[in-house]
Amino acid sequence: MVAIAENVQHRLTVQTVEIAPNTTAIRCLDWDRDRFDIEFGLQNGTTYNSYLIRGEQTVLIDTSHQKFRQLYLDTLKSIVNPKTIDYIIVSHTEPDHSGLVEDVLQLAPRATVLASKIALQFLEGLVHEPFSKRIVKSGDRIDIGKGHEIEFVSAPNLHWPDTIFSFDRKTQTIYTCDAFGMHFCDDRTFDEDLEAIEADFRFYYDCLMGPNARSLLNAMKRMGELGKIKIIANGHGPLLYHHLDILTECYHNWSQRQATALTTVGLFYASDYGYSDRLGQAISEGIQKTGLGVEMLDISTAEAQEIQELAGRAAGIIIGMPPSTSVAAQAGISSLISVAKDKQFFGLFECFGGDDEPVDTLRRKFLDSGVKEAFPAIRIKEAPTASTYQLCAEAGTDLGQAVTRERNIKQIKALDVNMEKALGRISNGLYIVTTKKGDVSSAMLASWVSQASLQPLGFTIAVAKDRAIDALMQIGDRFVLNVLEEGNYQELKKQFLKRLHPGADRFAGVKTQTAKNGSPILTDALAYMECEVQSSLECSDHWILYCTVQDGRVSKPDGLTAVRHRKVGNYY
């Protein structure tokens, strides 16, 4: 039985569903949200999932985002008397899951909050009245009657340091908050349509879980010790049931690949301070495009031994400036610098927390130790925007490319000479892809373009995974394909091959017009086409995108398309 309370004006709905005996999912559906934490574009909205278990005692697992305040509280009161809630389990304290904890506590004054030690420390700063609380960790249990015994699993760094999972042995349901989630808004409570959700499931993993692959593998190992799991009740998107085995195997395989990567970058941030975690995730996304592993560690809560172990084996070190008043963070940075080596690369970013440790002092310490700077320090002087997060992603890619440059040269030299020369005889045209989404624009020179269909008119284009433009070329995104003219392309080619600092304007000094889809058209191009990405195929170090054409024009009917002739096939 599904009940829906609706607020049509803002396309916010609340769905309540009985997912197991005595167990109700309260799913807040945010249909039109197109960005999450600003840095991650969303194609299909998102949901915020909360759960109610009623044994002889009543347990509420997580709440919702503040934007759902009245809808959520009204729905909660319609299915249970809040005064009868005995426990509130806070899986972690990110506002999209704990944003209404204070409101619920006002309605349920006798409830005890169960959470990790770090989560309770954060909550004390969010809830402005004293409340009953208890620290829980792996192996701890509560018995709420009617067979519902809930066991806790510590799952730090997924994707905050305070995360816990909760497993109900009666229903064999595990509540995982962000882990195994996805930003996908749909009336269907469960993962019925695998094809519809798999791209969002993977994108969510890459953005949030991939940087913490080792922590995820540890959590999955603990999950394996719990016994049979029938349902994964996550914090975002459809719950996993129909395809649970397939999707958990994906998580395991992706994490194994990430954790066993030959080269890793250590990213040190301060959770719950400014925009540290979100900026760090954007940088991490850029690094992962280059094929490197990333491990994120909270420098304000990690032990010195953990910090040194990661910093000592990492090829690159990135630090988000912690608060200058944090004694623990200062000690962590000192531990880190003591093991930094001159073969490593480093990068620093401000967090806009109001009390950031000065960048220049720390930067000088690294440089004096012989550590190489991968990108200019990112200085945040106002609340981050989509452009800021794009800058961070580009900086991460720059560091990744710096780390992998020597390895890539060795791989190229190892290829069979005759084979690479033969492959190089495949010729292609020269094009520039331009796109804009909101305030973020990007472009790239492309040659691996080929028509692929007649009805509809479509083509394929290969985009390297470490391209900054990749984030703007997801399924459903629109762009312009500009065709360069033979004998009249050198200036444009030079401009769009130029290596720029992260965040620099790629279109500076270039004459453009605006297409119907909002992307730039290069005025000096031979022709242009307005296009939309329809599907993608992962091919080793590239994505193959199938795109359809909605509109196009030719500026010079007698002009010829510029052609790129190569002598070898192991680089562009």
XYZ file of C-alpha atoms in Angstrom:
572
model
C 0.000 0.000 0.000
C 1.540 3.334 -1.095
C 0.368 6.685 0.257
C 1.498 9.980 -1.277
C 1.371 13.456 0.233
C 2.113 16.106 -2.390
C 3.270 19.684 -2.728
C 2.772 20.282 -6.450
C 4.252 23.766 -6.549
C 7.783 22.676 -5.724
C 7.515 19.086 -7.033
C 8.259 17.731 -3.577
C 6.359 14.601 -2.578
C 6.510 12.194 0.341
C 5.886 8.492 -0.187
C 5.262 5.981 2.607
C 5.671 2.280 1.822
C 5.611 -0.871 3.937
C 8.866 -2.526 2.870
C 8.947 -5.350 5.438
C 7.004 -6.481 8.544
C 6.516 -3.528 10.936
C 8.816 -1.453 8.707
C 7.857 1.707 6.802
C 9.982 3.689 4.365
C 9.347 7.445 4.364
C 10.775 8.582 1.038
C 11.004 12.324 0.315
C 11.028 12.701 -3.477
C 12.785 15.783 -4.867
C 11.769 15.501 -8.508
C 13.363 18.623 -9.962
C 16.664 18.891 -8.131
C 19.344 19.175 -10.814
C 22.423 19.577 -8.663
C 23.505 17.963 -5.408
C 25.860 19.916 -3.119
C 26.289 22.097 -6.243
C 29.180 20.084 -7.627
C 27.344 17.022 -8.947
C 24.860 17.508 -11.768
C 21.708 15.378 -11.499
C 19.631 14.151 -14.434
C 16.861 12.426 -12.487
C 16.353 14.334 -9.221
C 16.931 12.568 -5.896
C 15.217 11.193 -2.804
C 15.901 11.349 0.929
C 14.967 8.067 2.585
C 13.980 7.640 6.240
C 12.659 4.510 7.964
C 10.363 3.620 10.840
C 10.495 0.215 12.622
C 7.753 -0.635 15.125
C 8.393 -3.512 17.507
C 7.443 -3.257 21.145
C 9.559 -0.114 20.931
C 9.709 2.290 17.972
C 12.832 3.275 16.046
C 13.228 6.072 13.484
C 16.252 5.748 11.198
C 17.399 9.115 9.790
C 15.165 12.067 8.903
C 15.208 14.299 5.815
C 16.302 17.572 4.257
C 15.058 20.869 5.728
C 13.191 21.647 2.494
C 10.788 18.807 3.372
C 10.266 20.003 6.951
C 6.487 20.389 7.040
C 5.759 17.567 4.579
C 7.989 15.153 6.450
C 6.769 16.026 9.944
C 3.104 15.865 8.866
C 3.708 12.474 7.256
C 5.549 11.157 10.297
C 2.712 12.258 12.603
C 0.172 10.597 10.298
C 1.737 7.148 10.734
C 3.011 7.247 14.332
C 2.592 9.305 17.462
C 6.073 10.896 17.687
C 5.914 10.755 21.494
C 6.115 6.954 21.231
C 9.442 7.007 19.369
C 12.033 5.380 21.624
C 15.159 5.653 19.453
C 16.390 7.860 16.622
C 19.287 6.270 14.741
C 21.452 8.881 13.021
C 23.433 7.061 10.339
C 25.473 10.187 9.792
C 25.074 13.904 10.300
C 25.099 15.340 6.785
C 22.148 17.781 6.646
C 20.227 15.889 3.959
C 19.765 13.014 6.438
C 19.869 14.748 9.838
C 18.368 18.116 8.893
C 15.174 17.444 10.853
C 16.595 15.635 13.900
C 16.111 18.690 16.098
C 12.479 19.030 14.948
C 11.774 15.350 15.597
C 13.356 15.538 19.058
C 10.970 18.359 19.944
C 8.083 16.026 19.055
C 9.720 12.974 20.647
C 11.365 14.309 23.815
C 11.958 10.885 25.394
C 13.736 9.434 22.350
C 17.395 8.418 22.667
C 19.694 9.252 19.749
C 21.927 6.358 18.717
C 24.972 7.295 16.636
C 28.747 7.050 16.409
C 30.884 9.073 18.792
C 31.844 11.556 16.067
C 28.227 11.921 14.919
C 27.064 12.776 18.434
C 29.785 15.410 18.705
C 28.508 16.986 15.463
C 24.863 16.726 16.591
C 25.555 18.604 19.798
C 26.379 21.589 17.622
C 23.212 21.163 15.526
C 20.660 20.495 18.268
C 20.378 23.427 20.596
C 18.771 21.614 23.539
C 20.105 18.732 25.701
C 18.993 15.307 24.434
C 19.357 11.665 25.440
C 22.130 9.962 23.498
C 24.160 6.770 23.318
C 27.318 5.936 21.365
C 27.084 2.780 19.230
C 29.801 0.898 17.343
C 30.302 -2.378 15.480
C 28.715 -5.312 17.314
C 26.438 -3.226 19.547
C 22.767 -4.263 19.463
C 19.347 -3.131 20.627
C 16.317 -5.413 20.937
C 13.065 -3.529 20.301
C 10.792 -6.560 20.534
C 8.684 -8.617 18.071
C 11.917 -10.205 16.853
C 13.513 -6.936 15.738
C 17.100 -6.996 16.984
C 19.177 -4.249 15.410
C 22.948 -4.642 15.135
C 25.258 -1.743 14.308
C 28.213 -1.692 11.924
C 30.819 1.094 12.023
C 31.352 2.347 8.479
C 33.602 5.433 8.741
C 34.282 7.581 5.676
C 31.181 6.454 3.735
C 31.262 9.211 2.922
C 31.648 11.067 6.235
C 33.796 9.858 9.155
C 30.745 9.390 11.412
C 28.780 6.813 9.391
C 27.159 3.688 10.835
C 25.000 0.967 9.237
C 22.076 -0.677 11.092
C 20.944 -4.268 10.429
C 17.522 -5.595 11.457
C 17.898 -9.352 11.871
C 14.155 -10.063 11.684
C 13.634 -8.495 8.242
C 17.243 -9.001 7.062
C 17.301 -5.341 6.078
C 20.435 -3.224 6.373
C 20.161 0.570 6.541
C 23.240 2.064 4.848
C 22.487 5.779 4.408
C 24.698 7.064 1.539
C 26.350 3.745 0.681
C 24.632 1.812 -2.150
C 22.514 4.875 -2.947
C 21.950 6.875 -6.098
C 20.407 10.187 -7.095
C 17.359 8.832 -8.917
C 13.807 9.999 -8.188
C 11.024 7.581 -9.069
C 7.692 6.395 -7.648
C 9.014 2.845 -7.667
C 10.342 2.106 -4.202
C 12.702 -0.671 -5.255
C 15.303 -1.279 -7.985
C 12.852 -2.853 -10.442
C 14.393 -1.381 -13.610
C 18.133 -2.049 -13.573
C 18.721 -0.431 -16.954
C 17.062 2.805 -15.811
C 19.153 3.191 -12.657
C 22.570 1.693 -13.428
C 24.134 4.872 -14.891
C 23.064 6.922 -11.846
C 24.197 4.136 -9.506
C 27.666 4.178 -11.081
C 27.877 7.977 -11.199
C 26.989 8.196 -7.508
C 29.613 5.585 -6.645
C 32.312 7.415 -8.629
C 31.504 10.765 -7.008
C 31.033 9.737 -3.386
C 32.135 6.189 -2.662
C 35.096 5.601 -4.991
C 37.453 7.874 -3.020
C 36.800 5.711 0.041
C 37.111 2.301 -1.609
C 39.212 0.772 1.171
C 36.727 1.877 3.808
C 33.906 0.502 1.678
C 35.579 -2.896 1.346
C 36.025 -3.020 5.126
C 32.343 -2.193 5.627
C 31.278 -4.813 3.083
C 33.407 -7.395 4.869
C 31.526 -6.600 8.099
C 28.237 -6.787 6.183
C 29.195 -10.276 5.026
C 29.484 -11.371 8.658
C 25.869 -10.396 9.393
C 24.320 -13.227 7.393
C 21.714 -13.070 4.633
C 20.726 -9.547 3.553
C 17.428 -9.263 1.668
C 17.087 -5.480 1.380
C 19.585 -2.621 1.340
C 17.624 0.391 2.569
C 19.787 3.271 1.394
C 19.517 7.022 1.939
C 19.001 8.106 -1.678
C 17.101 6.567 -4.575
C 15.407 3.166 -4.932
C 16.084 0.525 -2.287
C 18.069 -2.511 -3.451
C 16.070 -5.756 -3.533
C 15.433 -7.126 -7.039
C 19.040 -6.671 -8.203
C 20.779 -6.532 -4.833
C 23.369 -9.216 -5.657
C 24.302 -7.624 -8.987
C 24.642 -4.105 -7.584
C 26.601 -5.126 -4.484
C 28.947 -7.127 -6.703
C 29.456 -3.972 -8.779
C 30.371 -2.062 -5.604
C 32.821 -4.773 -4.606
C 34.480 -4.986 -8.031
C 34.751 -1.219 -8.464
C 36.187 -0.856 -4.972
C 38.680 -3.675 -5.465
C 39.912 -1.982 -8.627
C 40.168 1.365 -6.873
C 41.833 -0.009 -3.732
C 44.415 -2.052 -5.655
C 45.344 0.792 -8.004
C 49.112 0.914 -8.329
C 49.082 4.635 -7.629
C 47.059 6.452 -4.977
C 46.508 10.087 -4.023
C 45.856 10.948 -0.372
C 43.246 13.670 0.100
C 43.101 15.128 3.601
C 40.101 17.235 4.605
C 38.257 18.467 7.682
C 34.718 17.108 7.809
C 31.942 19.410 8.993
C 34.127 22.459 8.336
C 33.243 24.952 5.618
C 33.002 23.253 2.224
C 35.971 20.976 2.849
C 34.329 17.642 2.093
C 32.436 18.848 -0.997
C 35.425 20.625 -2.519
C 37.538 17.569 -1.751
C 35.049 15.286 -3.506
C 35.139 17.475 -6.617
C 38.953 17.324 -6.671
C 38.765 13.575 -6.114
C 36.455 13.173 -9.102
C 39.022 14.925 -11.305
C 41.840 12.707 -10.021
C 39.891 9.516 -10.663
C 39.426 10.483 -14.314
C 43.156 9.904 -14.769
C 42.949 6.314 -13.522
C 44.473 6.927 -10.100
C 43.041 5.763 -6.795
C 42.006 8.312 -4.176
C 41.749 7.859 -0.428
C 40.097 10.567 1.648
C 40.946 10.962 5.325
C 39.582 13.394 7.893
C 42.717 15.082 9.188
C 40.919 16.378 12.275
C 39.839 12.936 13.557
C 42.347 10.433 12.092
C 45.194 9.020 14.157
C 48.728 10.256 13.357
C 49.692 6.736 12.296
C 46.829 6.609 9.749
C 47.814 9.992 8.327
C 51.474 9.060 7.976
C 50.701 5.664 6.472
C 48.570 7.184 3.712
C 50.834 10.191 3.091
C 53.904 7.962 2.977
C 52.640 5.674 0.195
C 50.642 8.227 -1.822
C 52.032 9.639 -5.068
C 50.148 12.866 -4.454
C 48.954 14.749 -1.357
C 46.034 17.177 -1.301
C 45.020 19.127 1.789
C 41.888 21.133 2.463
C 42.808 23.890 4.898
C 41.457 22.966 8.363
C 40.478 25.558 10.985
C 43.555 27.235 12.407
C 42.215 26.643 15.919
C 42.006 22.850 15.540
C 44.842 21.377 17.569
C 44.163 17.876 16.211
C 44.309 19.083 12.592
C 47.554 20.985 13.196
C 49.107 17.857 14.672
C 47.861 15.876 11.673
C 49.474 18.272 9.211
C 52.780 18.111 11.105
C 52.651 14.301 10.950
C 51.948 14.462 7.231
C 54.769 16.882 6.373
C 57.264 14.727 8.261
C 56.816 11.874 5.754
C 56.373 13.909 2.528
C 58.939 13.080 -0.191
C 60.388 15.019 -3.087
C 58.964 12.530 -5.614
C 55.431 13.423 -4.590
C 53.074 16.115 -5.878
C 50.891 18.277 -3.660
C 47.912 20.603 -3.939
C 46.129 22.837 -1.407
C 42.632 24.286 -1.276
C 40.811 26.667 1.036
C 37.483 25.584 2.533
C 35.705 28.903 3.164
C 35.096 27.930 6.752
C 35.841 31.337 8.273
C 39.015 30.274 10.078
C 41.117 28.508 7.435
C 44.754 27.718 8.160
C 46.802 30.072 5.902
C 47.621 28.446 2.568
C 50.926 30.202 1.933
C 52.632 29.012 5.111
C 51.851 25.365 4.409
C 52.662 25.728 0.720
C 56.134 27.030 1.579
C 56.773 24.047 3.878
C 56.025 21.615 1.059
C 58.127 23.503 -1.475
C 61.049 23.729 0.965
C 60.829 19.940 1.362
C 61.194 19.521 -2.404
C 57.606 18.353 -2.973
C 56.280 19.483 -6.368
C 53.159 21.645 -6.655
C 50.636 20.127 -9.078
C 48.287 23.113 -9.343
C 48.092 26.657 -7.941
C 46.503 26.755 -4.493
C 42.721 27.081 -4.763
C 41.636 30.148 -2.817
C 37.938 30.370 -1.932
C 36.737 33.918 -1.243
C 32.975 33.282 -1.472
C 30.539 30.392 -1.186
C 31.450 27.868 -3.900
C 29.447 27.791 -7.123
C 29.282 25.260 -9.938
C 32.273 27.051 -11.503
C 34.259 26.588 -8.290
C 33.615 22.856 -8.266
C 34.544 22.625 -11.941
C 37.824 24.390 -11.108
C 38.440 21.828 -8.357
C 37.762 18.909 -10.693
C 40.186 20.354 -13.258
C 42.827 20.816 -10.541
C 42.426 17.178 -9.548
C 42.857 16.109 -13.158
C 46.006 18.238 -13.427
C 47.512 16.488 -10.420
C 46.536 13.075 -11.771
C 48.080 13.809 -15.156
C 51.278 15.049 -13.506
C 51.542 11.815 -11.509
C 50.814 9.529 -14.476
C 52.888 11.348 -17.104
C 56.059 9.293 -16.620
C 54.108 6.031 -16.458
C 52.243 6.850 -19.675
C 55.491 7.594 -21.512
C 56.847 4.186 -20.499
C 53.680 2.469 -21.746
C 53.865 4.242 -25.097
C 57.477 3.203 -25.574
C 56.577 -0.409 -24.809
C 54.088 -0.708 -27.698
C 54.916 -2.611 -30.894
C 56.245 -0.012 -33.360
C 54.697 -1.514 -36.495
C 51.301 -1.933 -34.852
C 51.175 1.656 -33.621
C 52.216 2.954 -37.052
C 49.504 0.925 -38.741
C 46.842 2.200 -36.333
C 48.011 5.737 -36.949
C 46.916 5.476 -40.597
C 43.282 5.792 -39.522
C 42.420 9.395 -40.426
C 39.758 11.611 -38.878
C 38.345 15.099 -39.203
C 39.073 17.917 -36.777
C 36.313 19.271 -34.549
C 35.850 21.335 -31.412
C 33.193 20.308 -28.919
C 31.729 23.218 -26.944
C 29.213 23.056 -24.117
C 27.718 25.107 -21.336
C 25.594 24.133 -18.350
C 24.568 26.916 -16.010
C 27.653 29.029 -15.338
C 30.091 26.298 -16.353
C 31.429 26.067 -19.899
C 34.042 23.825 -21.453
C 35.510 22.764 -24.783
C 37.874 20.249 -26.323
C 39.541 19.515 -29.626
C 38.215 16.213 -30.997
C 39.086 13.991 -33.932
C 37.622 10.597 -33.020
C 34.175 11.420 -34.423
C 32.169 9.166 -36.752
C 28.573 9.130 -38.062
C 26.698 6.200 -36.513
C 23.023 6.381 -37.613
C 20.678 7.853 -40.240
C 17.358 7.731 -38.413
C 17.772 9.600 -36.215
C 20.857 11.410 -37.464
C 23.563 10.485 -35.012
C 27.280 10.016 -34.509
C 29.764 8.755 -31.958
C 32.543 10.664 -30.287
C 35.339 9.365 -28.076
C 36.037 11.417 -24.937
C 39.054 10.594 -22.772
C 38.094 9.938 -19.169
C 40.530 12.569 -17.905
C 38.960 15.372 -19.934
C 37.442 18.172 -17.879
C 34.537 18.312 -20.339
C 33.496 14.787 -19.339
C 31.351 16.144 -16.481
C 29.296 18.152 -19.016
C 28.892 15.272 -21.479
C 26.634 12.945 -19.506
C 23.519 11.288 -20.916
C 20.949 14.002 -21.642
C 23.521 16.814 -21.842
C 23.556 19.077 -24.896
C 26.526 20.527 -26.747
C 27.736 21.883 -30.088
C 30.047 20.039 -32.473
C 32.022 22.665 -34.440
C 33.604 21.473 -37.701
C 37.005 23.012 -38.488
C 37.852 24.105 -42.031
C 40.841 22.813 -43.973
C 43.411 25.605 -44.320
C 41.699 27.775 -41.705
C 41.911 25.963 -38.411
C 45.352 26.564 -36.916
C 44.367 29.444 -34.610
C 41.362 27.613 -33.213
C 43.348 24.405 -32.854
C 46.126 26.262 -31.017
C 43.623 27.970 -28.699
C 41.861 24.775 -27.689
C 45.027 22.724 -27.289
C 46.542 25.341 -25.005
C 47.190 24.113 -21.456
C 45.453 26.450 -19.023
C 45.346 26.739 -15.246
C 42.239 25.199 -13.637
C 39.268 27.535 -13.907
C 40.712 29.648 -16.747
C 38.316 30.834 -19.494
C 38.846 28.535 -22.463
C 36.900 30.934 -24.734
C 38.867 34.109 -23.933
C 39.536 35.982 -27.200
C 37.455 33.564 -29.315
C 34.470 34.819 -31.337
C 31.333 32.897 -30.399
C 27.567 32.905 -30.767
C 25.027 31.134 -28.582
C 23.231 28.067 -29.900
C 19.592 27.288 -29.157
C 20.755 24.735 -26.580
C 22.845 27.394 -24.808
C 26.270 26.142 -25.883
C 28.849 28.350 -27.658
C 29.115 28.224 -31.469
C 32.550 29.107 -32.839
C 31.956 31.868 -35.380
C 34.993 30.849 -37.480
C 33.986 27.179 -37.748
C 33.106 25.687 -41.133
C 29.865 24.215 -39.752
C 28.196 23.403 -36.461
C 25.654 20.915 -35.122
C 23.548 21.137 -31.984
C 23.636 17.713 -30.317
C 22.464 15.673 -27.333
C 24.200 12.723 -25.639
C 21.910 9.671 -25.852
C 24.041 6.844 -24.472
C 27.595 5.973 -23.488
C 29.907 2.978 -23.593
C 32.976 2.614 -21.372
C 36.057 1.689 -23.411
C 39.200 1.463 -21.293
C 40.531 5.028 -21.070
C 37.721 6.652 -23.113
C 33.943 6.998 -23.130
C 32.247 6.393 -26.482
C 29.220 8.684 -26.630
C 26.349 8.165 -29.059
C 24.802 11.554 -29.846
C 21.897 12.750 -31.959
C 21.763 15.989 -33.963
C 18.905 18.469 -33.455
C 20.051 21.356 -35.674
C 23.001 22.488 -37.777
C 24.322 24.987 -40.315
C 27.201 25.266 -42.805
C 28.858 28.685 -43.129
C 30.896 27.911 -46.290
C 29.200 25.414 -48.657
C 32.416 24.964 -50.668
C 34.683 24.525 -47.648
C 36.317 21.197 -46.765
C 36.560 19.608 -43.340
C 40.036 19.732 -41.820
C 41.609 16.272 -41.600
C 44.053 14.967 -39.023
C 46.698 12.594 -40.443
C 48.759 10.767 -37.825
C 51.862 8.616 -38.156
C 51.347 6.590 -34.970
C 48.256 5.427 -33.106
C 49.412 5.597 -29.484
C 48.555 9.266 -28.966
C 46.372 11.928 -30.543
